[in-house]
Short mmCIF file of C-alpha atoms in Angstrom, two decimals:
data_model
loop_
_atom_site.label_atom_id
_atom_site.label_comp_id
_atom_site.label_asym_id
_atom_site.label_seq_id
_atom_site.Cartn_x
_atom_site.Cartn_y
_atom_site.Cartn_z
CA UNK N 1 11.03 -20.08 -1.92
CA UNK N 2 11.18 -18.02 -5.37
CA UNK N 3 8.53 -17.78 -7.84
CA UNK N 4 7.71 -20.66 -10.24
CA UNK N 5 8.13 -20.63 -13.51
CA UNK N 6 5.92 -18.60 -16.42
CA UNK N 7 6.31 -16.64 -19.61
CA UNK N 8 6.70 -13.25 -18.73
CA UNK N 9 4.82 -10.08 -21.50
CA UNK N 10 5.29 -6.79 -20.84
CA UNK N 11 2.26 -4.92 -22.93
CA UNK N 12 3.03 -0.90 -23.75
CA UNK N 13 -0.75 -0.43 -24.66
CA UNK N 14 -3.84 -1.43 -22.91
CA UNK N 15 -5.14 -3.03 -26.23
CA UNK N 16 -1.91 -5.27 -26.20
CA UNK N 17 -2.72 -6.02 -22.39
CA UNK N 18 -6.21 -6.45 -22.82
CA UNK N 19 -5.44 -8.95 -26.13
CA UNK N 20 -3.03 -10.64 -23.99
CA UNK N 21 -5.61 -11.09 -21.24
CA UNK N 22 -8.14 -12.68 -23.68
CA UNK N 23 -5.71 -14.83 -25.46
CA UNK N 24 -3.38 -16.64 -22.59
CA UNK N 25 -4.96 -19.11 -20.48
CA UNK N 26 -4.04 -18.94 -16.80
CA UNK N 27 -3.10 -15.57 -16.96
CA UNK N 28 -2.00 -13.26 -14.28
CA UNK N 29 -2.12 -9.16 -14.22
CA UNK N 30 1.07 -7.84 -12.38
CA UNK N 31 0.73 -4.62 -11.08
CA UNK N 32 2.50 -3.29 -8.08
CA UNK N 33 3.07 -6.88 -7.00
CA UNK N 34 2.70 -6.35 -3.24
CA UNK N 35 0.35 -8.90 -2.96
CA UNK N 36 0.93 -11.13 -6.31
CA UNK N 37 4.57 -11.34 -5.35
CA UNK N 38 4.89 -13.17 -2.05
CA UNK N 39 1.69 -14.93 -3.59
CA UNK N 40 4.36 -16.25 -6.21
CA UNK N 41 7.10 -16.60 -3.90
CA UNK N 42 5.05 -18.83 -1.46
CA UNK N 43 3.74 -20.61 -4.48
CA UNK N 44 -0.12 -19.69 -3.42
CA UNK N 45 -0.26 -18.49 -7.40
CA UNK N 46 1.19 -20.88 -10.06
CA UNK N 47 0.15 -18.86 -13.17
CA UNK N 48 1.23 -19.44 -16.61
CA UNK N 49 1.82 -15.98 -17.51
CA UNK N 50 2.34 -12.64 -16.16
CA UNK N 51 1.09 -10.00 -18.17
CA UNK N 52 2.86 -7.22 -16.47
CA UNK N 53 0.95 -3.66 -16.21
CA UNK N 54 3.74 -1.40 -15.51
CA UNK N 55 4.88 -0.37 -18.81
CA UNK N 56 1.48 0.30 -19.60
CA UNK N 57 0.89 4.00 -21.22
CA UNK N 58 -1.83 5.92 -19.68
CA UNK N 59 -2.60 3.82 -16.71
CA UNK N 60 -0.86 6.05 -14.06
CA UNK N 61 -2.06 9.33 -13.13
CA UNK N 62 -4.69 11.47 -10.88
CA UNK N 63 -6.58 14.19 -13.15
CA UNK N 64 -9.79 16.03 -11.45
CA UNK N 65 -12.28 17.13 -13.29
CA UNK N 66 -15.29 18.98 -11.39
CA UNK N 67 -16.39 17.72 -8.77
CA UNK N 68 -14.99 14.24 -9.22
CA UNK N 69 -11.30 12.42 -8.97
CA UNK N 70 -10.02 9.82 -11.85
CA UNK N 71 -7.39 7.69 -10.40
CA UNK N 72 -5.74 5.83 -13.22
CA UNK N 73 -5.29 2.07 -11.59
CA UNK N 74 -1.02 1.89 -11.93
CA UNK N 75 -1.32 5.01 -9.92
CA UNK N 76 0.87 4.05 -6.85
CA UNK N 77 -0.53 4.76 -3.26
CA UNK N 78 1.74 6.88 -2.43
CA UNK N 79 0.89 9.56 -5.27
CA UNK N 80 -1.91 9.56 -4.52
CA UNK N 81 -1.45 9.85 -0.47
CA UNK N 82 0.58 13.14 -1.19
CA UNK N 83 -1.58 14.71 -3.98
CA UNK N 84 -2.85 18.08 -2.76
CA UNK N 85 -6.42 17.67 -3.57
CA UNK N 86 -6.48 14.49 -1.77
CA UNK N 87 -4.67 15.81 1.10
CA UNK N 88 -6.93 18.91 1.28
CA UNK N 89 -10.25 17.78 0.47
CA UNK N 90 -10.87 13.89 0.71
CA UNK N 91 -9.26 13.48 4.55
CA UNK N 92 -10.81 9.82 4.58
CA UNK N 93 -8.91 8.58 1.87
CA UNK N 94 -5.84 10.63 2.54
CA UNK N 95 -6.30 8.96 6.59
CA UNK N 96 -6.49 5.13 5.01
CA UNK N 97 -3.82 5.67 2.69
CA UNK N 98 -1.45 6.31 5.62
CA UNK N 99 -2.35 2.79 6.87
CA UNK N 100 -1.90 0.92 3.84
CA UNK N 101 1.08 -1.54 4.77
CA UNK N 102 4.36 0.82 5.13
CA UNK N 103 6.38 3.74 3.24
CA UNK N 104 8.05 0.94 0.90
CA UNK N 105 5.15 -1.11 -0.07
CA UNK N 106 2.97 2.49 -0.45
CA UNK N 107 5.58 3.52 -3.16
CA UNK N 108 5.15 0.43 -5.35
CA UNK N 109 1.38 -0.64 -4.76
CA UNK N 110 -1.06 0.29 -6.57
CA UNK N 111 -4.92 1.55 -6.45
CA UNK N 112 -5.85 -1.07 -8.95
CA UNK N 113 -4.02 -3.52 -7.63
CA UNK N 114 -5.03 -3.36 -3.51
CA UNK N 115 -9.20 -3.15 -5.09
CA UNK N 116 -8.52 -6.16 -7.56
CA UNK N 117 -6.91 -8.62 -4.99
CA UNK N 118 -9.92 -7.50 -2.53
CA UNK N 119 -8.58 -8.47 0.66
CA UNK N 120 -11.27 -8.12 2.80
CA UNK N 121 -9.06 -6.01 5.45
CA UNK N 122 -7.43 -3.44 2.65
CA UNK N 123 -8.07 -0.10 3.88
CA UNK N 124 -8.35 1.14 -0.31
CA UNK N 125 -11.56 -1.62 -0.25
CA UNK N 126 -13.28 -0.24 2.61
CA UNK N 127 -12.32 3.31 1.86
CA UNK N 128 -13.78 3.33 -2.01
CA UNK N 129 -17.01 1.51 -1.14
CA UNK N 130 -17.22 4.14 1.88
CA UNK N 131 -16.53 7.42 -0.73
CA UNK N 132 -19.10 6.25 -3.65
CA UNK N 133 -16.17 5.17 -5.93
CA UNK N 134 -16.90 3.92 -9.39
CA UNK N 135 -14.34 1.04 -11.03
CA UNK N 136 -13.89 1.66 -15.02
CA UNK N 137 -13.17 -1.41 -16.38
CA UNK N 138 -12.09 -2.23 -19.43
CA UNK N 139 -12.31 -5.02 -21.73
CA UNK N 140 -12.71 -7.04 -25.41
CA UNK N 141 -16.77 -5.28 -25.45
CA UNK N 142 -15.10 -2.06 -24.69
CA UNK N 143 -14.95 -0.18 -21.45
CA UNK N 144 -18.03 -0.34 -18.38
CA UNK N 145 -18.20 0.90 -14.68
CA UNK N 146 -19.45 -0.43 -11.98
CA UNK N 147 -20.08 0.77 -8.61
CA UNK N 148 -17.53 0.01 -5.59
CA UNK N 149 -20.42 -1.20 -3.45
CA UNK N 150 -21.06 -3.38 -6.26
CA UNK N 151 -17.70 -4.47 -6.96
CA UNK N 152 -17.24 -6.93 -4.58
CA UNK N 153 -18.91 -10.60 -5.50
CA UNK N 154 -17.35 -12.48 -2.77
CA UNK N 155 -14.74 -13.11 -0.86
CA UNK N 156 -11.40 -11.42 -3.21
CA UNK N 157 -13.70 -11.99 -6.05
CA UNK N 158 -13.75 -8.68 -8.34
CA UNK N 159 -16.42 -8.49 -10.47
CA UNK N 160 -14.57 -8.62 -13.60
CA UNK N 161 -14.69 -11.43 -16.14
CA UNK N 162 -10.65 -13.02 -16.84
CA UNK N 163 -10.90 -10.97 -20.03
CA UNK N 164 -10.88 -7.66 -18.32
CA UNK N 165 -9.19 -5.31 -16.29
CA UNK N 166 -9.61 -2.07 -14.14
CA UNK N 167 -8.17 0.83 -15.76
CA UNK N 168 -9.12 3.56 -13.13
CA UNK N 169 -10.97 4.94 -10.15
CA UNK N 170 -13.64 7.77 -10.64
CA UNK N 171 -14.74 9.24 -6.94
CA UNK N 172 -16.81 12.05 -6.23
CA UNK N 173 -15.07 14.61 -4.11
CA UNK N 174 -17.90 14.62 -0.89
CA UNK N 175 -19.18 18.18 -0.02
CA UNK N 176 -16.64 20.90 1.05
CA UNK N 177 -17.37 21.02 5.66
CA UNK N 178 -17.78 17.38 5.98
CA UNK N 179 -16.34 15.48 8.54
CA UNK N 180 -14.48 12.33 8.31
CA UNK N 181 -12.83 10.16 10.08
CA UNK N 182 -10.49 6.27 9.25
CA UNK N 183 -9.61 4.17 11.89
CA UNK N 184 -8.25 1.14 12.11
CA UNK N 185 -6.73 -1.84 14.71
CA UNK N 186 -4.40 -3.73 13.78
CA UNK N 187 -1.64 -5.16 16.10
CA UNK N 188 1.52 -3.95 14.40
CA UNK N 189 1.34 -0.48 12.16
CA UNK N 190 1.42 -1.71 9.00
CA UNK N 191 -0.46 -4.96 9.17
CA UNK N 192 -3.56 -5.92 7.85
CA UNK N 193 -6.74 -4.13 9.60
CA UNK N 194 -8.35 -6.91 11.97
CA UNK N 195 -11.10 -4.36 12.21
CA UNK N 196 -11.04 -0.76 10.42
CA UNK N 197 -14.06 1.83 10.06
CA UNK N 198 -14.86 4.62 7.90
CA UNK N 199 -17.17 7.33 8.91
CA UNK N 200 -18.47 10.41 6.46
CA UNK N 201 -20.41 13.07 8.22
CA UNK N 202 -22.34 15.84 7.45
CA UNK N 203 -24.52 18.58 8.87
CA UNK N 204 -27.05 21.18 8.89
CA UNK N 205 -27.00 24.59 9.22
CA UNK N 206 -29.28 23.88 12.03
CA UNK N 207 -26.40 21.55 13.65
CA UNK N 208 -28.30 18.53 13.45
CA UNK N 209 -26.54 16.06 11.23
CA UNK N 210 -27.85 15.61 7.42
CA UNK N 211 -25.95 12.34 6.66
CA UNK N 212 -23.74 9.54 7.58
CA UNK N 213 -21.69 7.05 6.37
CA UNK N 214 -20.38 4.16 8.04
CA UNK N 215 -18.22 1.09 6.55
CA UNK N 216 -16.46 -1.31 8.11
CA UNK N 217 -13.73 -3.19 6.61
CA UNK N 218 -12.14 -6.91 7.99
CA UNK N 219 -15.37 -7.88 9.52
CA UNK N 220 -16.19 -10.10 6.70
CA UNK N 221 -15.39 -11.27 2.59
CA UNK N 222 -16.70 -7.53 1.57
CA UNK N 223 -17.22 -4.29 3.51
CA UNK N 224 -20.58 -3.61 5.39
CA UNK N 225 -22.39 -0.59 5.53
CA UNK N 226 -23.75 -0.02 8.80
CA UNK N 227 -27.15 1.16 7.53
CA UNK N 228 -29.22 0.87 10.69
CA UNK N 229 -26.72 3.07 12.31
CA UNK N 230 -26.87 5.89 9.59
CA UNK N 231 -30.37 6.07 9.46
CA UNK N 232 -30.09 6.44 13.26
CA UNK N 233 -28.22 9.52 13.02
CA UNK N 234 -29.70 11.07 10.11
CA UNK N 235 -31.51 14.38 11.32
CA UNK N 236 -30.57 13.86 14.66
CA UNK N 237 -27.95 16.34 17.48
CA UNK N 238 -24.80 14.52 17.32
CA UNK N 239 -23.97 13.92 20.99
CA UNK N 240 -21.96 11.56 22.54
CA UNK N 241 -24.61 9.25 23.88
CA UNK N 242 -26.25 9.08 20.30
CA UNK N 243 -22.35 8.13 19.02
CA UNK N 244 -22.75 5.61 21.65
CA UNK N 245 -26.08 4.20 20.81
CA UNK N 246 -25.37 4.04 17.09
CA UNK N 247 -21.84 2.32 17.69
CA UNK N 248 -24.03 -0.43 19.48
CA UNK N 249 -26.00 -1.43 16.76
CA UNK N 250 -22.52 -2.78 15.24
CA UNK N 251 -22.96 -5.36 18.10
CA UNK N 252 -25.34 -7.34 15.59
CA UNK N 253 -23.02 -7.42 12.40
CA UNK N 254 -22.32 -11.01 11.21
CA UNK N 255 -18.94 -11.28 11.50
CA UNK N 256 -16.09 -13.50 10.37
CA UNK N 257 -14.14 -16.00 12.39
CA UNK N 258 -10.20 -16.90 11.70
CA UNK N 259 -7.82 -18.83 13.72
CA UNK N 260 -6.64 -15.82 15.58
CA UNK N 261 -9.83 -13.62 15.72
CA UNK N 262 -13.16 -15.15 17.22
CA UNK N 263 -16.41 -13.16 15.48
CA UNK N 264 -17.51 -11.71 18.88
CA UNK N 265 -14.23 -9.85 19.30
CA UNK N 266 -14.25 -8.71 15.83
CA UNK N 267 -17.96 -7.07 16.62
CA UNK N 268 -16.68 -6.08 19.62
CA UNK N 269 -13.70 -3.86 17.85
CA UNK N 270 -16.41 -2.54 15.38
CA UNK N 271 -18.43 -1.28 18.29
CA UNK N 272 -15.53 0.26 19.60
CA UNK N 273 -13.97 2.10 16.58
CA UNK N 274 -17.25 2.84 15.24
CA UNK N 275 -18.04 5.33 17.98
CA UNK N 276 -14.52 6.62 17.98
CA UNK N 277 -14.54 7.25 14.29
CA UNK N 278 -17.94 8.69 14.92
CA UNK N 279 -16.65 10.72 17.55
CA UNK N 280 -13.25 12.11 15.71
CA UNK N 281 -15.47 12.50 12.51
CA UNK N 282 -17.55 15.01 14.11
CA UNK N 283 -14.99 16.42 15.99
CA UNK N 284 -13.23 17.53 12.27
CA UNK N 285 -16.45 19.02 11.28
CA UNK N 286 -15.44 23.06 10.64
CA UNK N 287 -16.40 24.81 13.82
CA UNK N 288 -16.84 21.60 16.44
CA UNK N 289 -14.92 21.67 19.87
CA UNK D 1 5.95 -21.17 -24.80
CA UNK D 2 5.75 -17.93 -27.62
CA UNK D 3 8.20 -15.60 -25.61
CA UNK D 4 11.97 -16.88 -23.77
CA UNK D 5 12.07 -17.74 -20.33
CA UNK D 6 15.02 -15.61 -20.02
CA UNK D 7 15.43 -11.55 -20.82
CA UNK D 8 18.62 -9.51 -21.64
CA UNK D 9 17.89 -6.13 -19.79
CA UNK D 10 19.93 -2.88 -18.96
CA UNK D 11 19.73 -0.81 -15.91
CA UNK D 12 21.70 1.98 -13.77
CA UNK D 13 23.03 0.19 -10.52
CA UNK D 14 24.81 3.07 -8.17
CA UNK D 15 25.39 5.18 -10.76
CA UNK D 16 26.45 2.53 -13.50
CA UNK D 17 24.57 1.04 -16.45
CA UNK D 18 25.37 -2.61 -16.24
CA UNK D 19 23.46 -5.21 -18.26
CA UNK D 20 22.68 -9.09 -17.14
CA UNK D 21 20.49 -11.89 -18.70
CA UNK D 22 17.93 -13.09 -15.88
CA UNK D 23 15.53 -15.51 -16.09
CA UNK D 24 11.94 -13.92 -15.69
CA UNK D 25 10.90 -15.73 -12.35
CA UNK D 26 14.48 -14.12 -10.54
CA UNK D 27 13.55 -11.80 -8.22
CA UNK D 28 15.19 -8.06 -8.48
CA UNK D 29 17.32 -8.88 -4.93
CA UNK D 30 18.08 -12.40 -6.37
CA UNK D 31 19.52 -10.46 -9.49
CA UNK D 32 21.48 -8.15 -7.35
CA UNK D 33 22.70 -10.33 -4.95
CA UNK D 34 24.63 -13.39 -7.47
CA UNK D 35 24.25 -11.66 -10.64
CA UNK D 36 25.81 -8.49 -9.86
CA UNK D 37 27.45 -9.56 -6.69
CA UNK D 38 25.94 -7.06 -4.74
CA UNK D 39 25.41 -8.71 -1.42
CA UNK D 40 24.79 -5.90 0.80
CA UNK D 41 21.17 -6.12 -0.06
CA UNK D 42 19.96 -8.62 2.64
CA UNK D 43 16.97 -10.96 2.01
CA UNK D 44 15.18 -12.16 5.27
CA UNK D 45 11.59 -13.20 4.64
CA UNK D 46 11.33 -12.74 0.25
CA UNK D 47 8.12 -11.67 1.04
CA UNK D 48 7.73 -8.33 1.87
CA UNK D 49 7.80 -8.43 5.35
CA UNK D 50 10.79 -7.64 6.96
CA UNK D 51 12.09 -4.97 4.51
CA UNK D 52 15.97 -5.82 4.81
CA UNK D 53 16.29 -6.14 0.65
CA UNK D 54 14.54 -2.57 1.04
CA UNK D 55 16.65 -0.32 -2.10
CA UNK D 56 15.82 2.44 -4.09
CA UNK D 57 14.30 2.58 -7.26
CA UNK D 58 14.52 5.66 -9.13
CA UNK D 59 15.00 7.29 -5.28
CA UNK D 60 12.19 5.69 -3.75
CA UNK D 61 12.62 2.97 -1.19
CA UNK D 62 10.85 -0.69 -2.87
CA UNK D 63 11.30 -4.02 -1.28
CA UNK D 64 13.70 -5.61 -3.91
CA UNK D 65 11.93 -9.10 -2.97
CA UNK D 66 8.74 -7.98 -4.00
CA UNK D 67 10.19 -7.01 -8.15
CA UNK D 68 11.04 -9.04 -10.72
CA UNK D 69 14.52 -8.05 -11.96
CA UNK D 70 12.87 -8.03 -15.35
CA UNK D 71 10.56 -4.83 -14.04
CA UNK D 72 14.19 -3.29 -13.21
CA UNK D 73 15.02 -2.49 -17.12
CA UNK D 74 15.64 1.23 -17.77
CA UNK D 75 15.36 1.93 -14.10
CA UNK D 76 18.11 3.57 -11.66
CA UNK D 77 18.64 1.49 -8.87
CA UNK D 78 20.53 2.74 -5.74
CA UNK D 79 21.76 -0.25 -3.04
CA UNK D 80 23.79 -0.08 -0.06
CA UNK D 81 26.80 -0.29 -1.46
CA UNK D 82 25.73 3.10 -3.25
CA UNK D 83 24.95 5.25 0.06
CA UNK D 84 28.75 6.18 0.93
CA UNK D 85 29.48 9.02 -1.25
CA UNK D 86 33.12 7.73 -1.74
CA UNK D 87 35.12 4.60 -0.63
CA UNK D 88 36.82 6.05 2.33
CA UNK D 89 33.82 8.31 3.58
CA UNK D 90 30.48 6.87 5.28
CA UNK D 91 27.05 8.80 4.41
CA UNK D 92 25.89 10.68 7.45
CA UNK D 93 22.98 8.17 8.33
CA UNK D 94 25.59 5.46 7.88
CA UNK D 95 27.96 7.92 10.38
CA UNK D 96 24.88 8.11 12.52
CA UNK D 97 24.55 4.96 12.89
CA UNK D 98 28.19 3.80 14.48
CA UNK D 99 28.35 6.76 16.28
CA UNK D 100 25.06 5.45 18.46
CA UNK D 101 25.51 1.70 18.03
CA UNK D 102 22.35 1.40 15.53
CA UNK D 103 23.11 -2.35 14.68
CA UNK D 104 24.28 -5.44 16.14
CA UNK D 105 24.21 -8.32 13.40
CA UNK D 106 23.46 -5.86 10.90
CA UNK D 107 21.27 -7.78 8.98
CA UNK D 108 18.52 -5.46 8.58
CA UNK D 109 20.33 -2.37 8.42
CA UNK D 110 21.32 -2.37 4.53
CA UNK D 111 17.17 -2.09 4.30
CA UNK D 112 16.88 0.66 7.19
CA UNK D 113 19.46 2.99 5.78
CA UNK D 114 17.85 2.61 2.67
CA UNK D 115 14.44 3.27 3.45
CA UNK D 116 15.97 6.12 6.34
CA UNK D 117 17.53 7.80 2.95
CA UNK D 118 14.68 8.37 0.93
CA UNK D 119 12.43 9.26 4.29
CA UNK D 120 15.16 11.84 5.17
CA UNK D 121 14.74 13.57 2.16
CA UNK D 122 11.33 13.85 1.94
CA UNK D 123 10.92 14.58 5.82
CA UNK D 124 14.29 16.68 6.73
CA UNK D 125 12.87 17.51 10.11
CA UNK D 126 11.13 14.34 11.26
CA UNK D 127 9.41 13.67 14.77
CA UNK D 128 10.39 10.41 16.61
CA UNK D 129 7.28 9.65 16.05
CA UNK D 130 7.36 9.95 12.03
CA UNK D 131 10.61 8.05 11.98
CA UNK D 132 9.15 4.93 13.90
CA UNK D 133 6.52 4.84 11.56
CA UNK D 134 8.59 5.27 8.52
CA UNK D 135 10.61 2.36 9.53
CA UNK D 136 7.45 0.42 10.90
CA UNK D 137 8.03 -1.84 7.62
CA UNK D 138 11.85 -3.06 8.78
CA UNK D 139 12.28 -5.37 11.16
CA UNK D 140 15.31 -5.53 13.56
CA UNK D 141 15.55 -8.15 15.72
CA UNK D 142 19.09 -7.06 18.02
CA UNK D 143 19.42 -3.25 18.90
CA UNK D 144 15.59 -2.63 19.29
CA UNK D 145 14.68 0.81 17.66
CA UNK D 146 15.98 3.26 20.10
CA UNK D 147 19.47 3.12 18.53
CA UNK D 148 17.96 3.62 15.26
CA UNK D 149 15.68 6.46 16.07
CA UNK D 150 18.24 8.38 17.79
CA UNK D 151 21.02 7.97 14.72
CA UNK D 152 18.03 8.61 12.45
CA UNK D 153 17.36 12.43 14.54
CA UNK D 154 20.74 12.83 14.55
CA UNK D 155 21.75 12.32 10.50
CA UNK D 156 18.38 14.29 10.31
CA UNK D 157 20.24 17.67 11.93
CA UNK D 158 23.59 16.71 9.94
CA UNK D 159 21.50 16.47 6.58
CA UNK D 160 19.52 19.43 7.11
CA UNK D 161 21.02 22.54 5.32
CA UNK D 162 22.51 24.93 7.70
CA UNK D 163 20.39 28.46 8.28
#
């Protein structure tokens, strides 16, 4: 099918976008368009405008500062999969932006965009809730941030009000000598994660491991921390049976069921890559085997 | 209704500036294909799936279903039809690709070339393993991929500049 019908604006500033946004009723943002598109095509989305974001100034653009990362939201994934920092210092997100969807969709989508629609399986969702990301939002009261973890309200339900809009991505680069580690299954590269985890490690002098982060993504609306399994392996010797015995606790997520994918195979999966992302995390620390 | 439904834009197509009026719901392949006439861009799924409409925008590869031809105005667009550097010569991944039989019906090969151009360039020395996942997003449905992969190693060597 092609798109319906709407009044197309094409804002150069982010106060014309963000006037726009308040004014227009059934408004929609367009901003790589990797999702909104086929949503238009397939007539899922009959909006009465498209406020388009990509001849927005000042939207686009990676600029660190210290210890943390601002990702302007029209930044497209693929900038940011091949900036150096990224590349050299955040591994996790440089690993899950290699999944996200293929080379041509990468080069038009956008950070913004893959956090705002909030597909529960998007690799940029499970990877900014696993890295501490804050969301800068802008709108008519003037600009706020909220937490990634916090982010989420439901299933593909930002928490942002139809007056406002994302306008970047702060993340705080984790400690130089961590290990991490993204993996994902999916049953054609490219596709959606049916199960994905994130794991963030970090260690002692002593070799016992300080601190660990685990997040699944695809098991259900919003990514899950797998607390009971980080506060298993905080202080303790990483070893292969305590990977194992932490992965298990994933057994006991709740987790979604779709046509295809029944919940127990979805725990299943986050058993599985759980204690191979544990494994390959550790395995990246400087110095391991 | 404050703004037209319709929007006079200008863009570079292959090297020329050429100017159309398109309504704002056409897609940027849709624009292509009957308002420019250029066919060669193929549109299988118009929704981002099987990356045959796959061009280049500004010398990245884009699925053309997946852009409004609105979004298209002061941008350089490269299609098929703009690969072969002149009418009676083939570009070496185009070469490549009779020499080892890389298509059948040739639907989705306007969309592989495409997407094998700008990967090329960026990559000039791939793995077979880096050029099945560069053209994980392009779906052929005749040759298989072993054609594809094997014309895609061998433009790589032509492209390469000699030592």
């Amino acid at each position: 099918m092609k798109p319906p019908d709407f009044t197309y604006h094409a804002p150069e500033t982010l106060e014309q976008a963000l006037s726009l946004l308040a004014s227009l009723d059934n408004a929609r943002l367009l901003a790589g368009g990797q999702s909104l598109m086929p949503m238009l095509t397939m007539r899922f989305a009959f909006p009465d405008h498209v406020i388009d974001l990509n001849r927005v100034a000042g939207l686009a653009g990676i600029t660190q500062t210290g210890d943390t990362l601002r990702i302007g939201a029209m930044t497209r994934q693929r900038d940011l999969l091949d900036h150096p920092f990224v590349q050299q210092k955040i591994p996790l997100l440089a690993q899950a932006l290699a999944l996200i969807g293929h080379r041509q969709t990468r080069n038009r989508g956008t950070i913004g965009g893959s956090l705002c629609h909030l597909d529960p399986a998007a690799e940029l969702v499970s990877v900014m809730t696993a890295l501490g990301a804050t969301i800068e939002i802008a709108g008519p009261n003037g600009p706020r941030d909220v937490a990634m973890a916090d982010f989420p309200l439901g299933y593909m339900t930002p928490s942002l009000a139809p007056d406002e809009l994302v306008t970047a991505v702060h993340l705080p680069v984790p400690p130089p000598g961590h290990g991490a580690s993204f993996l994902e299954f999916s049953r054609r590269h490219g596709d959606f994660a049916i199960v994905s985890a994130a794991v963030m490690l970090t260690r002692h002098s002593s070799g016992h491991l300080a601190d660990a982060v685990i997040t699944l993504g695809g098991v259900g609306p919003v990514p899950l921390r797998l607390a009971k399994a980080e506060a298993l392996l905080a202080g303790q010797t990483p070893t292969p049976d305590l990977f194992t015995q932490a992965a298990c606790l994933a057994r006991e997520i709740d987790a979604m069921e779709d046509a295809q994918i029944p919940a127990w195979y979805r725990r299943r999966l986050a058993e599985s890559l759980t204690r191979r992302a544990l494994t390959a995390a550790h395995q990246s620390l400087p110095g391991a085997a | 209704m404050t703004e037209p439904q319709t929007r006079h834009i200008t863009l570079r197509v292959n090297g020329q500036a050429r100017e159309i009026t398109t309504p704002v719901r056409k897609t940027l392949a849709d624009a292509l294909r009957t308002d420019l006439g250029l066919t060669g861009t193929h549109l299988g799924c118009e929704t981002g799936l099987c990356g045959a409409c796959t061009i280049l925008v500004d010398g990245r590869a884009m699925r053309a279903c997946l852009m409004l031809a609105v979004q298209a105005e002061g941008h350089a667009i490269t299609t098929i039809e703009g690969l072969a550097p002149s009418p009676s010569e083939l570009h070496p991944l185009q070469q490549a690709f009779c020499r080892h039989h890389a298509l059948q019906c040739g639907f989705c090969t306007p969309g592989l070339l495409t997407t094998l151009v700008e990967f090329l360039h960026d990559v000039p020395n791939p793995s077979e393993a880096e050029i099945r996942e560069a053209i994980s997003g392009n779906l052929c449905r005749c040759t298989g991929y072993d054609t594809i992969v094997a014309a895609t190693l061998e433009a790589a060597a032509m492209l390469r500049p000699q030592p």
